[in-house]
Coordinates of C-alpha atoms in Angstrom, one line a residue:
M1 CA -35.0 32.7 5.6
A2 CA -34.9 30.6 8.6
A3 CA -37.9 28.2 8.9
T4 CA -39.9 28.8 12.3
G5 CA -43.0 27.4 13.9
I6 CA -44.2 23.7 12.5
A7 CA -42.3 24.4 9.2
R8 CA -39.1 24.1 11.0
W9 CA -39.7 20.7 12.1
V10 CA -42.0 19.7 9.1
P11 CA -40.1 21.1 5.9
G12 CA -42.6 19.9 3.9
V13 CA -45.3 22.4 5.1
R14 CA -43.0 25.5 4.1
I15 CA -42.6 23.6 0.5
V16 CA -46.1 23.8 0.3
R17 CA -46.8 27.3 1.6
E18 CA -44.3 28.6 -1.3
Y19 CA -45.0 26.2 -4.2
E20 CA -45.5 27.9 -7.4
R21 CA -47.4 27.1 -10.4
A22 CA -44.8 27.1 -12.4
W23 CA -42.8 24.4 -10.7
L24 CA -45.5 21.7 -11.0
W25 CA -44.6 20.3 -14.6
P26 CA -41.0 20.2 -14.0
D27 CA -41.8 18.1 -10.8
V28 CA -44.4 15.8 -12.3
R29 CA -42.0 15.1 -15.5
A30 CA -38.8 14.7 -13.3
G31 CA -41.3 12.1 -11.1
L32 CA -41.9 10.4 -14.2
V33 CA -38.6 9.7 -15.2
V34 CA -37.2 8.9 -11.7
T35 CA -40.0 6.1 -11.6
A36 CA -38.5 4.3 -14.9
L37 CA -35.3 3.6 -12.6
M38 CA -37.1 3.2 -9.1
I39 CA -39.0 0.4 -10.1
P40 CA -36.1 -2.1 -11.4
A41 CA -33.1 -0.6 -9.1
G42 CA -35.4 -0.9 -6.1
M43 CA -36.1 -4.8 -6.7
G44 CA -32.7 -5.2 -7.6
Y45 CA -31.3 -3.9 -4.6
A46 CA -33.8 -5.9 -2.6
T47 CA -32.4 -9.2 -4.3
V48 CA -28.8 -8.0 -3.2
A49 CA -30.0 -7.5 0.3
G50 CA -31.8 -11.1 0.3
L51 CA -35.3 -10.0 0.3
P52 CA -38.0 -10.3 -2.1
P53 CA -38.0 -7.7 -4.9
V54 CA -41.4 -6.5 -3.5
A55 CA -39.8 -5.0 -0.6
G56 CA -37.4 -3.1 -2.6
L57 CA -40.7 -1.0 -4.1
Y58 CA -42.0 -0.6 -0.5
A59 CA -38.7 0.6 0.4
S60 CA -39.1 2.9 -2.8
I61 CA -42.9 4.3 -2.0
V62 CA -42.6 4.9 1.7
P63 CA -39.4 7.0 2.3
L64 CA -40.2 9.1 -0.6
L65 CA -43.5 10.2 1.0
A66 CA -42.0 10.4 4.7
Y67 CA -38.7 12.7 3.3
A68 CA -41.2 14.8 1.4
V69 CA -42.8 16.0 4.5
F70 CA -39.7 15.8 6.9
G71 CA -37.0 16.3 4.7
P72 CA -34.8 19.5 4.3
S73 CA -33.6 19.2 0.9
R74 CA -35.7 20.1 -2.0
I75 CA -34.7 17.4 -4.6
L76 CA -32.7 14.6 -2.5
I77 CA -34.2 11.4 -3.6
L78 CA -34.4 8.6 -0.7
A79 CA -34.3 5.1 -2.0
P80 CA -32.6 1.7 -1.7
D81 CA -28.8 1.8 -2.3
S82 CA -26.1 -0.5 -3.8
A83 CA -23.7 0.6 -1.1
L84 CA -26.2 -0.7 1.9
A85 CA -27.7 -3.7 0.2
P86 CA -24.9 -6.1 0.9
V87 CA -24.5 -4.7 4.9
I88 CA -28.5 -5.1 5.2
A89 CA -27.9 -8.9 3.7
A90 CA -25.1 -9.7 6.5
A91 CA -27.1 -8.4 9.1
I92 CA -30.3 -9.8 8.3
L93 CA -29.6 -13.4 6.7
P94 CA -27.6 -15.0 9.6
L95 CA -30.9 -14.3 11.9
A96 CA -33.2 -15.4 9.0
L97 CA -32.4 -19.0 8.9
G98 CA -33.5 -19.0 5.0
D99 CA -37.3 -18.0 6.3
G100 CA -38.4 -15.2 3.7
D101 CA -41.0 -13.9 6.0
R102 CA -38.7 -13.3 9.1
A103 CA -35.8 -11.9 6.7
I104 CA -38.5 -9.1 6.0
A105 CA -39.2 -8.5 9.2
L106 CA -35.5 -8.1 10.4
A107 CA -35.1 -5.7 7.5
G108 CA -37.9 -3.5 8.8
A109 CA -36.6 -3.5 12.5
L110 CA -33.0 -2.8 11.1
A111 CA -34.7 0.2 9.1
V112 CA -36.3 1.4 12.5
L113 CA -33.3 1.2 14.2
V114 CA -31.5 2.9 11.8
G115 CA -34.1 5.8 11.4
L116 CA -33.8 5.9 15.6
F117 CA -30.3 6.2 15.6
M118 CA -30.5 9.1 13.2
L119 CA -33.5 11.1 15.5
A120 CA -31.4 10.5 18.4
A121 CA -28.3 12.3 16.4
A122 CA -30.4 15.2 15.4
A123 CA -32.0 15.6 18.7
F124 CA -28.5 15.8 20.3
R125 CA -27.0 17.8 17.1
L126 CA -24.7 15.1 16.4
G127 CA -24.1 15.8 12.5
F128 CA -20.4 15.8 13.3
V129 CA -20.3 12.1 13.7
T130 CA -20.0 11.8 9.7
D131 CA -16.6 13.1 9.8
L132 CA -15.5 9.7 11.6
L133 CA -15.3 8.5 8.1
S134 CA -12.6 10.2 6.1
K135 CA -12.6 10.5 2.6
P136 CA -9.9 8.0 1.7
V137 CA -11.3 5.4 4.0
R138 CA -14.8 6.1 2.6
V139 CA -13.7 5.7 -0.8
G140 CA -12.2 2.5 0.3
Y141 CA -15.0 1.1 1.7
L142 CA -17.3 2.0 -1.4
N143 CA -14.8 0.5 -3.7
A144 CA -15.0 -2.9 -1.5
I145 CA -18.7 -2.9 -1.3
A146 CA -18.9 -2.5 -5.1
L147 CA -16.7 -5.3 -5.8
I148 CA -18.8 -7.5 -3.4
V149 CA -22.4 -6.6 -5.0
I150 CA -20.7 -7.1 -8.5
V151 CA -19.3 -10.9 -7.2
S152 CA -22.5 -11.8 -5.9
Q153 CA -24.5 -10.7 -9.0
L154 CA -22.2 -12.3 -11.9
P155 CA -23.6 -15.7 -11.5
K156 CA -27.1 -14.4 -12.0
L157 CA -26.2 -12.2 -15.0
L158 CA -24.9 -15.5 -16.6
G159 CA -28.2 -17.4 -16.0
F160 CA -26.9 -19.8 -13.0
S161 CA -27.0 -19.7 -9.3
T162 CA -24.2 -20.5 -6.5
D163 CA -24.2 -21.2 -2.6
A164 CA -21.2 -19.1 -2.0
D165 CA -21.1 -17.0 1.1
G166 CA -18.6 -14.3 0.7
P167 CA -16.9 -12.2 -2.3
W168 CA -13.5 -14.6 -2.4
S169 CA -15.9 -17.8 -2.4
G170 CA -18.0 -16.2 -4.8
A171 CA -15.7 -15.4 -7.3
L172 CA -14.7 -19.0 -7.1
A173 CA -17.9 -20.3 -7.4
T174 CA -18.6 -18.1 -10.6
W175 CA -15.2 -19.5 -12.0
D176 CA -16.4 -22.7 -11.5
G177 CA -19.6 -22.4 -12.7
V178 CA -18.1 -20.7 -15.9
A179 CA -15.7 -23.5 -16.1
T180 CA -18.0 -26.3 -16.1
G181 CA -20.3 -24.8 -18.5
D182 CA -23.2 -23.9 -16.3
V183 CA -23.7 -20.5 -18.3
V184 CA -27.1 -20.4 -19.6
P185 CA -26.4 -18.8 -23.6
V186 CA -29.5 -17.0 -23.5
A187 CA -29.6 -15.9 -20.1
A188 CA -26.1 -14.4 -20.7
V189 CA -26.8 -12.5 -23.8
I190 CA -29.5 -10.9 -22.1
G191 CA -27.8 -10.1 -19.3
V192 CA -24.6 -8.8 -20.8
G193 CA -26.6 -7.0 -23.5
S194 CA -28.3 -5.4 -20.8
L195 CA -25.2 -4.2 -19.0
A196 CA -23.8 -3.1 -22.4
V197 CA -27.3 -1.3 -23.1
I198 CA -27.0 0.5 -19.7
L199 CA -23.3 1.5 -19.8
I200 CA -23.2 2.9 -23.4
L201 CA -26.5 5.3 -22.8
R202 CA -24.6 6.6 -19.6
R203 CA -21.7 7.4 -21.8
L204 CA -23.5 8.9 -24.0
R205 CA -25.5 10.8 -21.4
S206 CA -28.8 9.7 -23.2
P207 CA -32.1 11.4 -22.1
V208 CA -33.6 8.5 -22.0
P209 CA -32.6 6.2 -19.0
G210 CA -30.4 3.1 -20.0
V211 CA -32.1 1.3 -17.2
M212 CA -35.4 1.6 -18.7
V213 CA -34.2 0.5 -21.9
A214 CA -32.8 -2.3 -21.0
V215 CA -35.4 -3.5 -18.6
V216 CA -38.3 -2.7 -21.4
A217 CA -36.5 -4.5 -24.0
S218 CA -35.4 -7.6 -22.5
M219 CA -39.2 -8.0 -21.2
L220 CA -40.1 -7.7 -24.7
A221 CA -37.3 -9.9 -26.0
L222 CA -38.8 -12.9 -23.5
W223 CA -42.4 -11.9 -24.1
I224 CA -41.9 -12.1 -28.0
A225 CA -39.5 -15.7 -27.4
G226 CA -41.8 -16.9 -25.0
L227 CA -39.0 -17.7 -22.8
A228 CA -40.5 -16.8 -19.7
D229 CA -41.1 -20.2 -18.3
D230 CA -37.0 -21.4 -19.4
L231 CA -35.3 -18.6 -18.0
P232 CA -35.2 -17.1 -14.1
V233 CA -37.4 -14.1 -14.0
V234 CA -38.3 -12.0 -11.2
G235 CA -42.0 -13.2 -11.2
G236 CA -45.3 -11.6 -10.2
L237 CA -45.5 -9.3 -7.6
P238 CA -48.1 -9.1 -4.7
Q239 CA -50.7 -6.7 -5.3
G240 CA -51.4 -4.5 -2.4
L241 CA -50.0 -1.5 -0.2
P242 CA -46.9 -1.3 2.0
A243 CA -47.9 -2.9 5.1
P244 CA -46.6 -3.8 8.6
A245 CA -44.2 -6.8 8.5
L246 CA -42.5 -7.0 12.3
A247 CA -44.6 -9.7 13.4
G248 CA -42.5 -12.6 15.2
L249 CA -39.4 -10.8 16.2
T250 CA -38.1 -10.8 19.9
W251 CA -35.8 -8.5 21.9
G252 CA -33.2 -10.8 21.5
D253 CA -33.3 -10.3 17.5
I254 CA -33.4 -6.3 17.9
G255 CA -30.2 -6.5 20.3
E256 CA -28.6 -8.4 17.6
L257 CA -29.4 -5.7 14.6
V258 CA -28.2 -2.4 17.3
A259 CA -24.6 -2.6 16.1
P260 CA -25.4 -3.0 12.1
A261 CA -28.0 -0.4 12.5
A262 CA -25.3 1.7 14.2
G263 CA -23.0 1.3 11.0
I264 CA -25.7 1.6 8.6
A265 CA -26.9 4.7 9.7
L266 CA -23.1 6.4 9.9
V267 CA -22.8 5.0 6.5
A268 CA -25.8 6.2 4.9
F269 CA -26.0 9.6 6.6
T270 CA -22.3 10.4 5.5
D271 CA -23.0 9.7 2.0
S272 CA -26.3 11.6 2.0
A273 CA -24.8 14.3 3.7
V274 CA -22.2 14.7 1.2
L275 CA -24.8 14.6 -1.7
S276 CA -27.3 17.0 0.3
R277 CA -24.8 19.5 0.8
T278 CA -23.2 19.6 -3.0
L279 CA -26.7 20.0 -4.5
A280 CA -27.6 22.6 -2.1
A281 CA -24.2 24.7 -2.9
R282 CA -25.1 24.3 -6.7
R283 CA -28.6 26.2 -5.7
G284 CA -27.3 28.6 -3.8
E285 CA -29.1 26.9 -0.9
T286 CA -28.1 25.8 2.2
V287 CA -29.3 22.4 4.1
S288 CA -28.7 22.0 8.0
G289 CA -27.1 18.7 8.6
T290 CA -29.2 18.3 11.8
A291 CA -32.5 18.6 9.7
E292 CA -31.0 16.2 7.2
L293 CA -30.4 13.6 9.9
G294 CA -34.0 14.1 11.2
G295 CA -35.6 14.0 7.8
I296 CA -33.8 10.6 6.4
G297 CA -34.5 9.0 10.2
A298 CA -38.0 9.6 9.7
A299 CA -38.1 8.0 6.4
N300 CA -36.1 5.2 8.0
V301 CA -38.8 4.7 10.5
A302 CA -41.3 5.0 8.3
T303 CA -40.4 2.3 5.5
G304 CA -39.3 -0.2 8.4
L305 CA -43.0 0.1 9.8
L306 CA -44.1 -0.5 6.2
G307 CA -42.5 -3.5 4.9
G308 CA -39.4 -1.8 3.8
F309 CA -35.7 -1.8 4.8
P310 CA -32.8 0.8 5.3
V311 CA -32.5 3.4 2.9
S312 CA -30.2 6.5 2.1
A313 CA -30.1 9.6 -0.5
S314 CA -29.6 7.7 -3.9
S315 CA -26.6 9.4 -5.9
S316 CA -27.8 7.8 -9.2
R317 CA -31.6 8.8 -9.1
T318 CA -31.0 12.2 -7.6
P319 CA -29.0 13.5 -10.5
V320 CA -31.6 12.1 -12.8
A321 CA -34.2 14.0 -11.2
Q322 CA -32.2 17.2 -10.8
A323 CA -31.7 17.2 -14.7
A324 CA -34.7 16.3 -15.3
G325 CA -35.9 19.7 -14.0
S326 CA -37.1 18.9 -10.4
R327 CA -37.8 21.7 -8.1
T328 CA -39.3 20.3 -5.1
Q329 CA -40.2 17.1 -3.4
L330 CA -43.2 17.0 -5.1
T331 CA -41.2 14.8 -7.6
G332 CA -40.6 12.0 -4.9
V333 CA -44.4 12.4 -4.4
V334 CA -45.0 11.6 -7.8
S335 CA -42.4 8.8 -8.3
A336 CA -43.8 7.3 -5.2
A337 CA -47.2 7.2 -6.7
C338 CA -46.4 6.0 -9.9
V339 CA -44.5 2.9 -8.3
L340 CA -47.6 2.3 -6.4
L341 CA -49.7 2.2 -9.4
F342 CA -47.5 0.1 -10.9
M343 CA -47.9 -2.4 -8.2
L344 CA -51.8 -2.0 -8.2
A345 CA -52.4 -2.3 -12.0
L346 CA -49.5 -3.9 -13.5
P347 CA -48.2 -6.5 -10.5
D348 CA -47.9 -9.6 -13.1
L349 CA -45.4 -7.6 -15.7
T350 CA -42.4 -8.6 -13.6
R351 CA -43.3 -12.2 -14.9
Y352 CA -41.2 -11.4 -17.9
L353 CA -38.3 -9.6 -16.1
P354 CA -35.5 -11.9 -16.6
Q355 CA -33.2 -12.0 -13.4
A356 CA -30.2 -11.4 -15.8
A357 CA -31.5 -8.0 -17.0
L358 CA -32.2 -7.2 -13.1
A359 CA -28.6 -8.5 -12.2
A360 CA -27.4 -6.0 -15.3
V361 CA -29.3 -2.9 -13.2
V362 CA -27.4 -3.6 -9.8
I363 CA -24.0 -4.0 -11.6
A364 CA -24.4 -0.6 -13.3
A365 CA -25.4 1.0 -10.3
A366 CA -22.3 -0.9 -8.1
L367 CA -19.5 0.5 -11.0
T368 CA -20.5 3.9 -10.3
L369 CA -19.6 3.4 -6.6
I370 CA -15.7 2.3 -7.6
D371 CA -13.8 5.3 -7.7
A372 CA -10.8 4.6 -9.1
P373 CA -9.6 8.1 -10.0
A374 CA -9.9 9.2 -6.6
V375 CA -7.5 6.6 -5.6
A376 CA -5.2 7.5 -8.1
S377 CA -5.4 10.9 -7.1
L378 CA -4.9 10.4 -3.4
W379 CA -1.7 8.3 -4.3
R380 CA -0.5 11.7 -6.2
M381 CA -1.5 13.9 -3.3
N382 CA -0.7 11.9 -0.5
R383 CA 0.6 8.3 -0.4
V384 CA -0.6 7.7 3.3
D385 CA -4.0 8.5 2.4
A386 CA -3.8 6.1 -0.5
A387 CA -2.6 3.6 1.4
L388 CA -5.4 3.9 4.0
S389 CA -7.8 3.6 1.3
V390 CA -6.7 0.3 0.2
I391 CA -6.4 -0.8 3.6
A392 CA -10.1 0.0 4.1
M393 CA -10.9 -1.8 0.9
L394 CA -9.0 -5.0 1.8
G395 CA -10.6 -4.7 5.4
V396 CA -14.1 -5.1 4.1
L397 CA -12.9 -7.5 1.6
V398 CA -11.7 -10.0 4.3
F399 CA -13.5 -9.2 7.3
G400 CA -16.7 -8.7 5.8
V401 CA -19.2 -6.0 5.2
L402 CA -20.3 -5.1 9.0
E403 CA -16.7 -5.4 10.3
G404 CA -15.6 -3.5 7.1
I405 CA -17.6 -0.6 9.1
V406 CA -15.8 -1.0 12.0
V407 CA -12.2 -1.1 10.1
A408 CA -13.2 2.0 8.4
I409 CA -13.7 4.2 11.4
V410 CA -10.8 2.9 13.2
L411 CA -8.5 3.8 10.1
S412 CA -10.2 7.1 10.1
L413 CA -9.8 7.9 14.0
L414 CA -6.1 6.6 13.6
T415 CA -5.4 8.8 10.9
F416 CA -6.7 11.9 12.8
V417 CA -4.4 10.6 16.2
N418 CA -1.3 9.9 13.9
R419 CA -1.6 13.8 12.2
S420 CA -2.0 14.9 15.8
W421 CA 0.5 12.6 17.2
R422 CA 3.5 13.8 14.9
P423 CA 2.5 17.2 13.4
Y424 CA 4.4 19.3 11.1
R425 CA 7.0 21.0 13.5
A426 CA 9.9 23.9 12.8
Q427 CA 12.1 26.0 13.7
L428 CA 12.0 29.6 13.3
G429 CA 13.8 32.2 11.8
R430 CA 14.5 35.7 9.8
I431 CA 14.7 36.1 6.1
P432 CA 16.7 39.3 5.2
G433 CA 14.4 41.5 3.4
R434 CA 11.2 39.6 4.3
R435 CA 8.8 40.5 6.9
G436 CA 7.9 37.6 9.8
Y437 CA 9.6 34.6 10.9
H438 CA 9.8 31.6 8.7
D439 CA 10.6 27.8 8.9
L440 CA 14.0 27.8 8.5
S441 CA 14.1 24.0 7.3
R442 CA 12.2 25.2 4.2
H443 CA 14.9 28.4 3.6
T444 CA 18.2 26.7 4.4
K445 CA 19.8 28.9 1.9
H446 CA 18.6 32.4 3.3
G447 CA 17.0 31.8 6.7
E448 CA 18.7 33.1 9.7
A449 CA 18.7 32.0 13.5
I450 CA 18.6 34.5 15.9
P451 CA 21.3 34.5 18.1
G452 CA 20.7 33.2 21.5
V453 CA 17.0 32.8 20.5
V454 CA 15.2 29.7 19.6
I455 CA 11.7 30.1 18.3
L456 CA 9.7 26.8 17.9
R457 CA 6.2 26.3 16.7
F458 CA 4.5 23.2 16.7
D459 CA 1.2 22.5 14.5
A460 CA -1.2 20.8 16.4
P461 CA -2.8 20.7 19.7
L462 CA -0.8 19.5 22.9
F463 CA -2.2 16.5 24.3
F464 CA -1.4 12.8 26.0
A465 CA -0.3 11.4 22.7
N466 CA 2.3 14.1 21.5
G467 CA 3.1 15.9 24.7
S468 CA 6.2 13.8 25.1
I469 CA 7.2 14.1 21.4
F470 CA 7.0 18.2 21.9
D471 CA 9.2 17.9 24.8
D472 CA 11.7 15.8 23.0
W473 CA 12.3 17.8 19.9
A474 CA 12.0 21.1 21.7
R475 CA 15.0 19.9 24.0
A476 CA 16.8 18.5 20.9
T477 CA 16.6 21.8 19.3
V478 CA 17.6 23.9 21.7
D479 CA 20.6 21.3 22.4
A480 CA 21.5 21.6 18.7
A481 CA 21.5 25.4 18.8
G482 CA 24.5 25.5 21.1
P483 CA 25.5 26.7 24.6
D484 CA 24.6 30.6 23.9
V485 CA 20.8 30.0 24.0
H486 CA 19.0 32.2 26.8
T487 CA 15.4 32.1 25.3
V488 CA 13.0 29.7 23.8
I489 CA 9.9 31.3 22.3
L490 CA 6.9 28.9 21.7
A491 CA 4.9 30.4 18.5
A492 CA 2.0 28.9 20.0
E493 CA -0.9 29.8 17.5
P494 CA -1.5 26.7 16.1
I495 CA -2.0 25.3 19.5
T496 CA -5.8 25.4 20.2
S497 CA -5.5 23.1 23.3
I498 CA -3.6 21.4 25.9
D499 CA -4.5 18.4 27.9
T500 CA -3.1 17.7 31.7
T501 CA -0.6 15.4 30.0
A502 CA 0.8 17.7 27.7
F503 CA 0.7 20.2 30.4
D504 CA 2.8 17.9 32.8
E505 CA 5.3 17.6 29.6
L506 CA 5.5 21.4 29.4
L507 CA 6.4 21.8 33.3
E508 CA 9.1 19.5 32.7
L509 CA 10.4 21.4 29.8
D510 CA 10.2 24.6 31.5
D511 CA 12.2 22.6 34.4
Y512 CA 14.7 21.8 32.2
L513 CA 15.2 25.3 30.3
G514 CA 15.6 26.6 33.8
A515 CA 18.0 24.8 35.2
R516 CA 20.3 25.5 32.4
G517 CA 19.4 29.2 32.7
I518 CA 17.3 29.6 29.5
R519 CA 13.7 31.2 29.6
L520 CA 10.7 29.9 28.3
V521 CA 8.2 32.4 26.8
F522 CA 5.0 32.0 24.8
A523 CA 3.6 34.1 22.1
E524 CA 0.4 34.4 20.2
V525 CA -1.4 32.1 22.7
K526 CA -5.1 32.0 21.9
G527 CA -7.5 33.2 24.7
P528 CA -9.1 29.6 25.6
V529 CA -5.4 28.3 25.9
K530 CA -4.4 30.8 28.5
D531 CA -8.0 30.1 30.2
V532 CA -6.6 26.8 30.5
L533 CA -3.4 27.2 31.7
R534 CA -5.0 29.5 34.3
R535 CA -7.1 26.4 35.4
Y536 CA -4.2 24.5 36.0
G537 CA -2.6 27.2 38.6
T538 CA 0.1 28.3 36.4
A539 CA -0.2 32.2 37.5
E540 CA 2.8 31.9 39.9
R541 CA 5.0 29.9 37.4
F542 CA 4.2 31.5 33.9
T543 CA 3.4 35.2 34.6
S544 CA 2.1 37.6 32.3
D545 CA 5.3 38.8 31.2
R546 CA 5.8 35.3 29.9
F547 CA 3.1 35.9 27.6
L548 CA 3.6 38.2 24.3
P549 CA 1.0 39.0 21.6
T550 CA 3.4 38.4 18.9
V551 CA 6.5 36.2 17.6
G552 CA 8.1 39.8 16.8
A553 CA 7.3 41.2 20.1
A554 CA 8.8 38.1 22.1
V555 CA 12.1 38.6 19.9
D556 CA 12.3 42.1 21.0
E557 CA 12.0 41.4 24.4
A558 CA 14.5 38.5 24.3
T559 CA 16.8 40.5 22.3
G560 CA 16.8 43.7 24.1
T561 CA 17.0 41.8 27.6
W562 CA 20.2 40.1 26.3
R563 CA 21.5 43.5 24.8
G564 CA 21.0 45.1 28.1
D565 CA 22.5 42.0 30.5
L566 CA 25.4 43.0 28.0
G567 CA 25.6 46.7 28.9
G568 CA 24.1 47.7 25.9
G569 CA 20.8 49.7 25.2
T570 CA 17.4 48.4 24.5
G571 CA 16.1 48.3 20.9

């Protein structure tokens, strides 16, 4: 049943009205389980974004509460995300100039701008913009992001640090650090061991999250061994509630963040929309893309105003919530309350959390972004798509994460233009014993062209980029058919539109055929395309007798006229 009134704009109201007592314990249980992932992951992604760990906790609390009120999905978990963290860092760190408070303010402003972009897109029903990132390009982009995150965390995993900027210099600096003996053995054991625990328990599908086991075990080991002062640790957290942290920014700073915010909004909503639709389909539900834009946008505005940074739907924590039995957004509310309680009651506990273990958490999450099977599948199905995926990945690695978003969008658009520019096209004919008209190039053995008639099919809209290709191909096909051709039939069902440039090409083709005594007729033209042709003022040239309802009717008309001209009867 469609939501009405306030529930349409505030979906949380509808959940409250419909809430059932039997859902309470599953939601609470799922919230407790998710919290075990929220705390280390939030702090880890904050460090990747160049922010203090506490910012990751603020960005875990506020979006969950805001999305519970404004989000349409019942179980989507919003949180800091490994795919966004490097982009956030690339946007804010050059402007922060080493000032931690300024970096927090810039990250908050970035989140507000991301949210405003999403809210504006929701207001104008622009959910379709997510199609600007095709699957192959998105896979390549995320593979590159994963590699960047992993390279940035390897030194921390091994107990040392570098000043490298970028994946290539970072990889070289890590290699040099290992070669020159900068590795801290105890930290490396904790980091690699934590990573192994997470990956093994993930592979075994353990009901206990591997992240929780690795973090708790590493903290206990550090405390028991008394090494908290000898190894890099996260350190204690400030005790307090999320609060505004936007002071000191100028309009010039806001202007610098607009373009990155637009890119982050596109990437965040694209991945969130895919996850939301997938989960809704599994539950037999439908989620409006426009409503999802509004919910995620509101969550980003809220966290930006209260010390956080841009967030999106979590592809790691949402499935955990689902597996734990989550029924509604109360799961997120419980998790937010637990994270807040941790910050208020146990802020010093993270003094025993090794940076190496936190790096392991981040690397384990980044590994989930790498989708080698998808690339292999693309290579098997469509090598052009596979090549685009690899190019998108290299674009991010070579030019940077912000520029990589532009590369990804341009590649997607070029893919669309290329496929529309050079679509599949065919000459049709008959196959004895089979109804209809078929592609002669696919039926070379049994297919037969109709004497005197050329049937053409062009599988794309006609527009400025492919109009001349259509014209040249039609002329070449008619020339190859020989001197006896008297009728060309355009099987126009795949042609969904014709722009003015392509229309001029169509007129030139008609003139060319007419000069050779060949009649051009159209079959199965869609109503909207007829309306377009009528607006172009073609009623006198393309009269109604040149439009036939089916290819069969056009063939009957053409062959009947030909036989009549020869003195035979129609039929």
